[in-house]
Amino acid sequence: MQHHKILILDFGSQVTQLIARRVREARVYCEVHPCDVSDDWVRQYAADGQLKGVILSGSHASTTEESTDRAPQAVFELGVPVLGICYGMQTMAQQLGGKVEGGHTREFGYAEVRARGHTALLNGIADFTTPDGHGMLKVWMSHGDKVTALPPGFKLMASTPSCPIAGMADEARHFYAVQFHPEVTHTLQGRAMLERFVLGICDARADWDMRGHVEEAVQAIRAQVGDEEVILGLSGGVDSSVAAALIHRAIGDQLTCVFVDHGLLRQNEGDMVMDMFVGQLHAKVIRVDAAEQFLGHLKGVSEPEQKRKIIGREFVEVFKAEAAKLTASGASKNGAKWLAQGTIYPDVIESGGAKSKKAVTIKSHHNVGGLPEQLGLKLLEPLRDLFKDEVRELGVALGLPHEMVYRHPFPGPGLGVRILGEVKKDYADLLRRADAIFIEELRATRDEATGKTWYELTSQAFAVFLPVKSVGVMGDGRTYDYVVALRAVQTSDFMTADWAELPYALLKKVSSRIINEVRGINRVTYDISSKPPATIEWE
């Protein structure tokens, strides 16, 4: 199917993928590509007639430096609407004859912007109106530089006291730009603005839907893989499970799933995974008990990045061994040629692995960017361009159970990044039991206002093991035991997140049960950090 599409040019912002997510929420297909693509590439990309608009992202860089990136000039010559965001506004201004200067006052965080000029982008969109009748927008700013002179043909669209040109528009050419970030949830009318641009100004067709995408994805997998065999690392999490179901739908017995029990899974997870995929989906699954192997290599290692790399490396070793066994036993006729993974957009952006390679690395993911060449397998990542909500929708469309599809995310390294410092079997055993109690109580407790369980109301919840001991009293005796922290967040995109305001009664019950039922833990804390500045996981 030919979809109308929006091209997003990525200048390296940490929230570029949020722009794509907002466009997809409007049911319009979009793609993110690096900002330094050539003019010829842009013209070729638009040659099929399906390109309806271009969005220029923000960046951590400054447009006042000569070496910084510029948008391909062809973008402004295609005859399609263009929206510049933050850095995208600044480079649009510079390239079209305006002026940008380094700001003496940085704006970072909440701001109130006055909408001006009644442009097509902002007309009728406001959070409140001043006594003088001015429409005002509550937005999120993150900039130092600012536009100080409009390019020819542009008019003022928005302003703040410290940023007189906070938005500009050339309505004859359908060019719009804003200094704030409409893609983040902190800009209250951001979704309305992006929908106005995509559906109204660009007149893009809203036909991007996961039910329709199933068949497209199946055909793409078949075309990519042909009659070759695929091996997939199945973790039991949402992403790898949906990837497995999708690939199995496409190629059936050409897929072999390898479920690696690295000793860092949640309680009873191994049995649940086997029951679901072997018992219900009838897929080929090989279960490998590699706990001793993983924990042995993690001994004495406390640095988070090193732990992730060790876990990723040992996965490679397991896959190499299992692929060799399949070929030697004759179970695989020609040997697996593909390694499938459940990589999704947030993995890519947080690893600095966006196609632009310009984003600042926050942390590495062992399932991003391809495993080492020594594995000798080609990479199949059918979910790489999907967001978490799209993955869940796709899972439902594939007929997977609701309780599995809407299960909270679980990192590939498992409890290895939820045990701070060195990973030990005893720590993992304690954490498993504490985490299971937390999740059990979240599932059992309903919010009176919504009728939903607190598991449903949180996007991700888990316990973290802290390798410190504290003094406690149990009965008449003194204890000196470990501490766990509870973490529960609410988010719509996993790029930003707020800590969940769980009821005190629920926290009290969870704490009491953990301390009484998990011998070795005598203190429970609750993490009230948001993302940013913290990340969702502790490591």
GROMACS .gro file of N, CA and C in nm, residues 198-349:
model
  456
  198VAL      N    1   0.004   1.824   1.006
  198VAL     CA    2   0.008   1.702   0.925
  198VAL      C    3  -0.123   1.680   0.848
  199LEU      N    4  -0.234   1.690   0.919
  199LEU     CA    5  -0.364   1.659   0.857
  199LEU      C    6  -0.425   1.779   0.785
  200GLY      N    7  -0.405   1.898   0.841
  200GLY     CA    8  -0.465   2.017   0.783
  200GLY      C    9  -0.379   2.082   0.677
  201ILE      N   10  -0.262   2.127   0.717
  201ILE     CA   11  -0.175   2.200   0.624
  201ILE      C   12  -0.114   2.108   0.519
  202CYS      N   13  -0.066   1.990   0.561
  202CYS     CA   14  -0.006   1.895   0.465
  202CYS      C   15  -0.112   1.814   0.390
  203ASP      N   16  -0.233   1.805   0.445
  203ASP     CA   17  -0.342   1.728   0.384
  203ASP      C   18  -0.301   1.582   0.362
  204ALA      N   19  -0.233   1.525   0.464
  204ALA     CA   20  -0.189   1.386   0.455
  204ALA      C   21  -0.304   1.291   0.488
  205ARG      N   22  -0.304   1.175   0.424
  205ARG     CA   23  -0.408   1.075   0.445
  205ARG      C   24  -0.380   0.996   0.572
  206ALA      N   25  -0.479   0.986   0.660
  206ALA     CA   26  -0.465   0.915   0.787
  206ALA      C   27  -0.496   0.767   0.768
  207ASP      N   28  -0.400   0.692   0.714
  207ASP     CA   29  -0.425   0.550   0.684
  207ASP      C   30  -0.320   0.457   0.745
  208TRP      N   31  -0.242   0.509   0.843
  208TRP     CA   32  -0.141   0.425   0.909
  208TRP      C   33  -0.206   0.354   1.026
  209ASP      N   34  -0.225   0.223   1.015
  209ASP     CA   35  -0.299   0.146   1.114
  209ASP      C   36  -0.233   0.010   1.131
  210MET      N   37  -0.221  -0.036   1.254
  210MET     CA   38  -0.150  -0.161   1.279
  210MET      C   39  -0.221  -0.284   1.223
  211ARG      N   40  -0.354  -0.281   1.218
  211ARG     CA   41  -0.423  -0.397   1.160
  211ARG      C   42  -0.389  -0.409   1.012
  212GLY      N   43  -0.381  -0.297   0.946
  212GLY     CA   44  -0.340  -0.300   0.806
  212GLY      C   45  -0.192  -0.328   0.790
  213HIS      N   46  -0.114  -0.290   0.892
  213HIS     CA   47   0.030  -0.307   0.884
  213HIS      C   48   0.073  -0.452   0.895
  214VAL      N   49  -0.009  -0.536   0.956
  214VAL     CA   50   0.029  -0.678   0.973
  214VAL      C   51   0.065  -0.740   0.839
  215GLU      N   52  -0.022  -0.728   0.743
  215GLU     CA   53   0.003  -0.791   0.613
  215GLU      C   54   0.123  -0.728   0.543
  216GLU      N   55   0.137  -0.595   0.555
  216GLU     CA   56   0.254  -0.528   0.497
  216GLU      C   57   0.383  -0.583   0.558
  217ALA      N   58   0.383  -0.596   0.692
  217ALA     CA   59   0.502  -0.645   0.761
  217ALA      C   60   0.532  -0.790   0.725
  218VAL      N   61   0.428  -0.871   0.714
  218VAL     CA   62   0.445  -1.012   0.677
  218VAL      C   63   0.509  -1.022   0.538
  219GLN      N   64   0.457  -0.945   0.444
  219GLN     CA   65   0.512  -0.948   0.309
  219GLN      C   66   0.657  -0.899   0.306
  220ALA      N   67   0.688  -0.797   0.388
  220ALA     CA   68   0.824  -0.744   0.393
  220ALA      C   69   0.921  -0.848   0.449
  221ILE      N   70   0.878  -0.921   0.553
  221ILE     CA   71   0.963  -1.025   0.612
  221ILE      C   72   0.987  -1.136   0.511
  222ARG      N   73   0.882  -1.179   0.443
  222ARG     CA   74   0.898  -1.285   0.343
  222ARG      C   75   0.993  -1.243   0.231
  223ALA      N   76   0.981  -1.117   0.188
  223ALA     CA   77   1.068  -1.068   0.082
  223ALA      C   78   1.213  -1.059   0.129
  224GLN      N   79   1.233  -1.021   0.254
  224GLN     CA   80   1.367  -1.005   0.308
  224GLN      C   81   1.435  -1.139   0.335
  225VAL      N   82   1.359  -1.233   0.389
  225VAL     CA   83   1.416  -1.360   0.434
  225VAL      C   84   1.418  -1.467   0.325
  226GLY      N   85   1.317  -1.465   0.239
  226GLY     CA   86   1.307  -1.570   0.137
  226GLY      C   87   1.284  -1.705   0.201
  227ASP      N   88   1.362  -1.807   0.159
  227ASP     CA   89   1.345  -1.941   0.217
  227ASP      C   90   1.451  -1.972   0.321
  228GLU      N   91   1.522  -1.869   0.368
  228GLU     CA   92   1.626  -1.889   0.469
  228GLU      C   93   1.566  -1.899   0.609
  229GLU      N   94   1.646  -1.951   0.700
  229GLU     CA   95   1.596  -1.973   0.836
  229GLU      C   96   1.640  -1.862   0.931
  230VAL      N   97   1.556  -1.842   1.033
  230VAL     CA   98   1.574  -1.731   1.126
  230VAL      C   99   1.583  -1.786   1.268
  231ILE      N  100   1.675  -1.729   1.348
  231ILE     CA  101   1.683  -1.762   1.489
  231ILE      C  102   1.652  -1.633   1.566
  232LEU      N  103   1.568  -1.644   1.668
  232LEU     CA  104   1.525  -1.525   1.742
  232LEU      C  105   1.550  -1.543   1.890
  233GLY      N  106   1.606  -1.440   1.952
  233GLY     CA  107   1.626  -1.442   2.096
  233GLY      C  108   1.500  -1.399   2.167
  234LEU      N  109   1.433  -1.494   2.227
  234LEU     CA  110   1.304  -1.469   2.291
  234LEU      C  111   1.325  -1.443   2.440
  235SER      N  112   1.287  -1.322   2.484
  235SER     CA  113   1.305  -1.287   2.625
  235SER      C  114   1.178  -1.306   2.705
  236GLY      N  115   1.065  -1.309   2.638
  236GLY     CA  116   0.937  -1.316   2.707
  236GLY      C  117   0.874  -1.181   2.724
  237GLY      N  118   0.949  -1.074   2.694
  237GLY     CA  119   0.895  -0.939   2.700
  237GLY      C  120   0.803  -0.911   2.582
  238VAL      N  121   0.738  -0.796   2.585
  238VAL     CA  122   0.642  -0.760   2.481
  238VAL      C  123   0.707  -0.755   2.344
  239ASP      N  124   0.822  -0.688   2.334
  239ASP     CA  125   0.883  -0.664   2.204
  239ASP      C  126   0.927  -0.793   2.134
  240SER      N  127   1.002  -0.877   2.205
  240SER     CA  128   1.048  -1.000   2.142
  240SER      C  129   0.931  -1.095   2.116
  241SER      N  130   0.829  -1.090   2.201
  241SER     CA  131   0.713  -1.178   2.182
  241SER      C  132   0.634  -1.139   2.058
  242VAL      N  133   0.611  -1.008   2.039
  242VAL     CA  134   0.538  -0.963   1.920
  242VAL      C  135   0.622  -0.989   1.795
  243ALA      N  136   0.753  -0.966   1.805
  243ALA     CA  137   0.840  -0.995   1.690
  243ALA      C  138   0.832  -1.143   1.654
  244ALA      N  139   0.835  -1.231   1.755
  244ALA     CA  140   0.826  -1.375   1.730
  244ALA      C  141   0.694  -1.412   1.664
  245ALA      N  142   0.584  -1.356   1.714
  245ALA     CA  143   0.452  -1.388   1.658
  245ALA      C  144   0.441  -1.338   1.514
  246LEU      N  145   0.494  -1.219   1.487
  246LEU     CA  146   0.488  -1.163   1.352
  246LEU      C  147   0.571  -1.245   1.254
  247ILE      N  148   0.694  -1.279   1.295
  247ILE     CA  149   0.781  -1.357   1.206
  247ILE      C  150   0.725  -1.497   1.186
  248HIS      N  151   0.670  -1.556   1.293
  248HIS     CA  152   0.609  -1.688   1.281
  248HIS      C  153   0.491  -1.685   1.185
  249ARG      N  154   0.412  -1.575   1.189
  249ARG     CA  155   0.301  -1.559   1.094
  249ARG      C  156   0.354  -1.554   0.951
  250ALA      N  157   0.471  -1.493   0.933
  250ALA     CA  158   0.526  -1.476   0.798
  250ALA      C  159   0.592  -1.601   0.743
  251ILE      N  160   0.672  -1.671   0.826
  251ILE     CA  161   0.754  -1.780   0.771
  251ILE      C  162   0.741  -1.912   0.845
  252GLY      N  163   0.653  -1.919   0.946
  252GLY     CA  164   0.625  -2.047   1.011
  252GLY      C  165   0.747  -2.116   1.066
  253ASP      N  166   0.770  -2.241   1.025
  253ASP     CA  167   0.876  -2.324   1.082
  253ASP      C  168   1.017  -2.283   1.039
  254GLN      N  169   1.027  -2.181   0.954
  254GLN     CA  170   1.160  -2.127   0.923
  254GLN      C  171   1.217  -2.053   1.044
  255LEU      N  172   1.131  -2.025   1.142
  255LEU     CA  173   1.174  -1.953   1.262
  255LEU      C  174   1.198  -2.050   1.377
  256THR      N  175   1.313  -2.037   1.442
  256THR     CA  176   1.342  -2.108   1.565
  256THR      C  177   1.370  -2.005   1.673
  257CYS      N  178   1.295  -2.009   1.781
  257CYS     CA  179   1.316  -1.916   1.893
  257CYS      C  180   1.410  -1.981   1.994
  258VAL      N  181   1.505  -1.904   2.041
  258VAL     CA  182   1.595  -1.950   2.146
  258VAL      C  183   1.565  -1.867   2.271
  259PHE      N  184   1.513  -1.934   2.371
  259PHE     CA  185   1.480  -1.867   2.496
  259PHE      C  186   1.592  -1.893   2.595
  260VAL      N  187   1.665  -1.788   2.626
  260VAL     CA  188   1.783  -1.799   2.712
  260VAL      C  189   1.746  -1.762   2.855
  261ASP      N  190   1.757  -1.857   2.944
  261ASP     CA  191   1.739  -1.830   3.086
  261ASP      C  192   1.877  -1.796   3.141
  262HIS      N  193   1.904  -1.665   3.155
  262HIS     CA  194   2.037  -1.622   3.199
  262HIS      C  195   2.045  -1.604   3.350
  263GLY      N  196   1.944  -1.656   3.421
  263GLY     CA  197   1.946  -1.647   3.566
  263GLY      C  198   1.901  -1.512   3.618
  264LEU      N  199   1.855  -1.425   3.528
  264LEU     CA  200   1.818  -1.289   3.565
  264LEU      C  201   1.676  -1.257   3.520
  265LEU      N  202   1.592  -1.361   3.513
  265LEU     CA  203   1.453  -1.344   3.475
  265LEU      C  204   1.366  -1.319   3.597
  266ARG      N  205   1.242  -1.275   3.571
  266ARG     CA  206   1.147  -1.258   3.680
  266ARG      C  207   1.096  -1.394   3.727
  267GLN      N  208   1.026  -1.394   3.839
  267GLN     CA  209   0.981  -1.518   3.902
  267GLN      C  210   0.889  -1.597   3.809
  268ASN      N  211   0.921  -1.726   3.790
  268ASN     CA  212   0.842  -1.820   3.709
  268ASN      C  213   0.831  -1.781   3.562
  269GLU      N  214   0.917  -1.689   3.517
  269GLU     CA  215   0.904  -1.638   3.381
  269GLU      C  216   0.934  -1.744   3.276
  270GLY      N  217   1.032  -1.828   3.302
  270GLY     CA  218   1.069  -1.929   3.204
  270GLY      C  219   0.954  -2.021   3.169
  271ASP      N  220   0.884  -2.069   3.269
  271ASP     CA  221   0.771  -2.160   3.245
  271ASP      C  222   0.658  -2.090   3.170
  272MET      N  223   0.635  -1.963   3.202
  272MET     CA  224   0.528  -1.888   3.135
  272MET      C  225   0.558  -1.868   2.987
  273VAL      N  226   0.685  -1.840   2.958
  273VAL     CA  227   0.724  -1.819   2.818
  273VAL      C  228   0.704  -1.948   2.738
  274MET      N  229   0.748  -2.059   2.791
  274MET     CA  230   0.735  -2.186   2.720
  274MET      C  231   0.588  -2.223   2.700
  275ASP      N  232   0.506  -2.201   2.800
  275ASP     CA  233   0.364  -2.233   2.788
  275ASP      C  234   0.298  -2.151   2.678
  276MET      N  235   0.334  -2.023   2.671
  276MET     CA  236   0.272  -1.936   2.573
  276MET      C  237   0.314  -1.970   2.431
  277PHE      N  238   0.445  -1.982   2.408
  277PHE     CA  239   0.492  -1.995   2.270
  277PHE      C  240   0.490  -2.138   2.218
  278VAL      N  241   0.513  -2.233   2.304
  278VAL     CA  242   0.505  -2.372   2.259
  278VAL      C  243   0.362  -2.423   2.272
  279GLY      N  244   0.302  -2.397   2.388
  279GLY     CA  245   0.168  -2.449   2.414
  279GLY      C  246   0.059  -2.380   2.336
  280GLN      N  247   0.071  -2.247   2.316
  280GLN     CA  248  -0.037  -2.172   2.252
  280GLN      C  249  -0.009  -2.137   2.107
  281LEU      N  250   0.114  -2.090   2.076
  281LEU     CA  251   0.144  -2.049   1.938
  281LEU      C  252   0.205  -2.163   1.856
  282HIS      N  253   0.244  -2.271   1.922
  282HIS     CA  254   0.302  -2.387   1.854
  282HIS      C  255   0.426  -2.349   1.774
  283ALA      N  256   0.506  -2.261   1.830
  283ALA     CA  257   0.631  -2.220   1.766
  283ALA      C  258   0.743  -2.313   1.813
  284LYS      N  259   0.852  -2.316   1.735
  284LYS     CA  260   0.969  -2.393   1.773
  284LYS      C  261   1.053  -2.311   1.872
  285VAL      N  262   1.065  -2.360   1.994
  285VAL     CA  263   1.138  -2.286   2.097
  285VAL      C  264   1.239  -2.379   2.164
  286ILE      N  265   1.364  -2.335   2.169
  286ILE     CA  266   1.469  -2.408   2.241
  286ILE      C  267   1.498  -2.331   2.369
  287ARG      N  268   1.484  -2.398   2.482
  287ARG     CA  269   1.511  -2.334   2.611
  287ARG      C  270   1.652  -2.369   2.655
  288VAL      N  271   1.730  -2.265   2.685
  288VAL     CA  272   1.870  -2.285   2.723
  288VAL      C  273   1.890  -2.233   2.866
  289ASP      N  274   1.935  -2.319   2.954
  289ASP     CA  275   1.968  -2.277   3.090
  289ASP      C  276   2.114  -2.233   3.093
  290ALA      N  277   2.134  -2.102   3.089
  290ALA     CA  278   2.270  -2.048   3.082
  290ALA      C  279   2.301  -1.962   3.204
  291ALA      N  280   2.228  -1.981   3.314
  291ALA     CA  281   2.246  -1.898   3.432
  291ALA      C  282   2.390  -1.902   3.483
  292GLU      N  283   2.445  -2.020   3.490
  292GLU     CA  284   2.581  -2.033   3.543
  292GLU      C  285   2.682  -1.959   3.455
  293GLN      N  286   2.660  -1.967   3.322
  293GLN     CA  287   2.750  -1.900   3.228
  293GLN      C  288   2.745  -1.748   3.246
  294PHE      N  289   2.625  -1.691   3.250
  294PHE     CA  290   2.611  -1.546   3.261
  294PHE      C  291   2.661  -1.495   3.396
  295LEU      N  292   2.616  -1.558   3.504
  295LEU     CA  293   2.653  -1.511   3.636
  295LEU      C  294   2.803  -1.525   3.660
  296GLY      N  295   2.863  -1.628   3.601
  296GLY     CA  296   3.008  -1.644   3.614
  296GLY      C  297   3.084  -1.529   3.553
  297HIS      N  298   3.041  -1.483   3.434
  297HIS     CA  299   3.110  -1.373   3.367
  297HIS      C  300   3.081  -1.238   3.432
  298LEU      N  301   2.971  -1.230   3.505
  298LEU     CA  302   2.935  -1.104   3.571
  298LEU      C  303   3.000  -1.090   3.709
  299LYS      N  304   3.063  -1.193   3.756
  299LYS     CA  305   3.122  -1.191   3.889
  299LYS      C  306   3.225  -1.079   3.901
  300GLY      N  307   3.211  -0.996   4.003
  300GLY     CA  308   3.306  -0.889   4.028
  300GLY      C  309   3.286  -0.764   3.945
  301VAL      N  310   3.186  -0.764   3.855
  301VAL     CA  311   3.163  -0.650   3.766
  301VAL      C  312   3.050  -0.564   3.824
  302SER      N  313   3.073  -0.436   3.838
  302SER     CA  314   2.971  -0.348   3.895
  302SER      C  315   2.932  -0.233   3.803
  303GLU      N  316   3.012  -0.198   3.702
  303GLU     CA  317   2.984  -0.084   3.617
  303GLU      C  318   2.871  -0.118   3.519
  304PRO      N  319   2.766  -0.035   3.512
  304PRO     CA  320   2.646  -0.070   3.433
  304PRO      C  321   2.673  -0.099   3.285
  305GLU      N  322   2.753  -0.015   3.220
  305GLU     CA  323   2.779  -0.036   3.078
  305GLU      C  324   2.855  -0.167   3.056
  306GLN      N  325   2.948  -0.197   3.146
  306GLN     CA  326   3.025  -0.321   3.133
  306GLN      C  327   2.933  -0.442   3.151
  307LYS      N  328   2.839  -0.434   3.246
  307LYS     CA  329   2.745  -0.544   3.267
  307LYS      C  330   2.661  -0.566   3.141
  308ARG      N  331   2.610  -0.458   3.083
  308ARG     CA  332   2.529  -0.470   2.962
  308ARG      C  333   2.609  -0.535   2.849
  309LYS      N  334   2.736  -0.493   2.835
  309LYS     CA  335   2.818  -0.548   2.727
  309LYS      C  336   2.848  -0.696   2.750
  310ILE      N  337   2.871  -0.734   2.875
  310ILE     CA  338   2.896  -0.875   2.905
  310ILE      C  339   2.772  -0.958   2.872
  311ILE      N  340   2.656  -0.911   2.914
  311ILE     CA  341   2.532  -0.984   2.887
  311ILE      C  342   2.508  -0.995   2.737
  312GLY      N  343   2.531  -0.885   2.664
  312GLY     CA  344   2.517  -0.889   2.520
  312GLY      C  345   2.614  -0.986   2.455
  313ARG      N  346   2.739  -0.986   2.504
  313ARG     CA  347   2.841  -1.076   2.450
  313ARG      C  348   2.804  -1.222   2.474
  314GLU      N  349   2.754  -1.252   2.594
  314GLU     CA  350   2.720  -1.391   2.625
  314GLU      C  351   2.597  -1.438   2.545
  315PHE      N  352   2.504  -1.344   2.515
  315PHE     CA  353   2.394  -1.381   2.426
  315PHE      C  354   2.449  -1.424   2.290
  316VAL      N  355   2.548  -1.351   2.241
  316VAL     CA  356   2.610  -1.387   2.114
  316VAL      C  357   2.667  -1.529   2.121
  317GLU      N  358   2.735  -1.558   2.231
  317GLU     CA  359   2.794  -1.691   2.246
  317GLU      C  360   2.687  -1.801   2.248
  318VAL      N  361   2.577  -1.774   2.318
  318VAL     CA  362   2.468  -1.872   2.324
  318VAL      C  363   2.408  -1.893   2.186
  319PHE      N  364   2.383  -1.784   2.114
  319PHE     CA  365   2.324  -1.796   1.981
  319PHE      C  366   2.417  -1.870   1.886
  320LYS      N  367   2.547  -1.841   1.895
  320LYS     CA  368   2.642  -1.913   1.809
  320LYS      C  369   2.636  -2.063   1.837
  321ALA      N  370   2.634  -2.098   1.964
  321ALA     CA  371   2.632  -2.239   2.001
  321ALA      C  372   2.502  -2.306   1.958
  322GLU      N  373   2.390  -2.238   1.976
  322GLU     CA  374   2.262  -2.299   1.940
  322GLU      C  375   2.245  -2.311   1.790
  323ALA      N  376   2.291  -2.209   1.716
  323ALA     CA  377   2.285  -2.216   1.570
  323ALA      C  378   2.369  -2.332   1.517
  324ALA      N  379   2.486  -2.351   1.578
  324ALA     CA  380   2.572  -2.462   1.537
  324ALA      C  381   2.507  -2.597   1.568
  325LYS      N  382   2.441  -2.607   1.684
  325LYS     CA  383   2.372  -2.731   1.721
  325LYS      C  384   2.259  -2.763   1.624
  326LEU      N  385   2.185  -2.659   1.585
  326LEU     CA  386   2.073  -2.680   1.491
  326LEU      C  387   2.123  -2.738   1.360
  327THR      N  388   2.233  -2.681   1.312
  327THR     CA  389   2.289  -2.728   1.184
  327THR      C  390   2.344  -2.870   1.199
  328ALA      N  391   2.417  -2.895   1.307
  328ALA     CA  392   2.480  -3.027   1.328
  328ALA      C  393   2.376  -3.137   1.345
  329SER      N  394   2.264  -3.103   1.408
  329SER     CA  395   2.163  -3.206   1.434
  329SER      C  396   2.072  -3.231   1.314
  330GLY      N  397   2.082  -3.142   1.215
  330GLY     CA  398   1.996  -3.157   1.098
  330GLY      C  399   1.861  -3.092   1.118
  331ALA      N  400   1.837  -3.033   1.236
  331ALA     CA  401   1.709  -2.964   1.260
  331ALA      C  402   1.698  -2.840   1.172
  332SER      N  403   1.813  -2.784   1.135
  332SER     CA  404   1.816  -2.671   1.044
  332SER      C  405   1.887  -2.717   0.918
  333LYS      N  406   1.817  -2.715   0.806
  333LYS     CA  407   1.871  -2.772   0.682
  333LYS      C  408   2.000  -2.703   0.638
  334ASN      N  409   1.997  -2.569   0.634
  334ASN     CA  410   2.113  -2.497   0.584
  334ASN      C  411   2.175  -2.406   0.691
  335GLY      N  412   2.126  -2.419   0.815
  335GLY     CA  413   2.174  -2.330   0.921
  335GLY      C  414   2.101  -2.198   0.918
  336ALA      N  415   2.082  -2.139   1.035
  336ALA     CA  416   2.014  -2.010   1.042
  336ALA      C  417   2.101  -1.904   0.976
  337LYS      N  418   2.035  -1.820   0.897
  337LYS     CA  419   2.105  -1.711   0.828
  337LYS      C  420   2.071  -1.575   0.886
  338TRP      N  421   1.964  -1.571   0.967
  338TRP     CA  422   1.916  -1.443   1.021
  338TRP      C  423   1.904  -1.449   1.172
  339LEU      N  424   1.938  -1.340   1.238
  339LEU     CA  425   1.911  -1.322   1.380
  339LEU      C  426   1.800  -1.217   1.391
  340ALA      N  427   1.688  -1.254   1.451
  340ALA     CA  428   1.576  -1.162   1.467
  340ALA      C  429   1.578  -1.104   1.608
  341GLN      N  430   1.543  -0.975   1.618
  341GLN     CA  431   1.540  -0.907   1.747
  341GLN      C  432   1.416  -0.818   1.756
  342GLY      N  433   1.376  -0.789   1.880
  342GLY     CA  434   1.259  -0.705   1.901
  342GLY      C  435   1.294  -0.560   1.925
  343THR      N  436   1.396  -0.510   1.857
  343THR     CA  437   1.438  -0.370   1.871
  343THR      C  438   1.326  -0.275   1.831
  344ILE      N  439   1.301  -0.171   1.913
  344ILE     CA  440   1.202  -0.069   1.880
  344ILE      C  441   1.266   0.070   1.887
  345TYR      N  442   1.194   0.171   1.845
  345TYR     CA  443   1.247   0.307   1.837
  345TYR      C  444   1.313   0.359   1.965
  346PRO      N  445   1.248   0.348   2.083
  346PRO     CA  446   1.313   0.400   2.203
  346PRO      C  447   1.450   0.337   2.230
  347ASP      N  448   1.468   0.208   2.197
  347ASP     CA  449   1.599   0.145   2.209
  347ASP      C  450   1.701   0.220   2.125
  348VAL      N  451   1.661   0.249   2.003
  348VAL     CA  452   1.752   0.310   1.907
  348VAL      C  453   1.794   0.450   1.951
  349ILE      N  454   1.697   0.532   1.991
  349ILE     CA  455   1.730   0.670   2.026
  349ILE      C  456   1.814   0.676   2.153
   0.00000   0.00000   0.00000
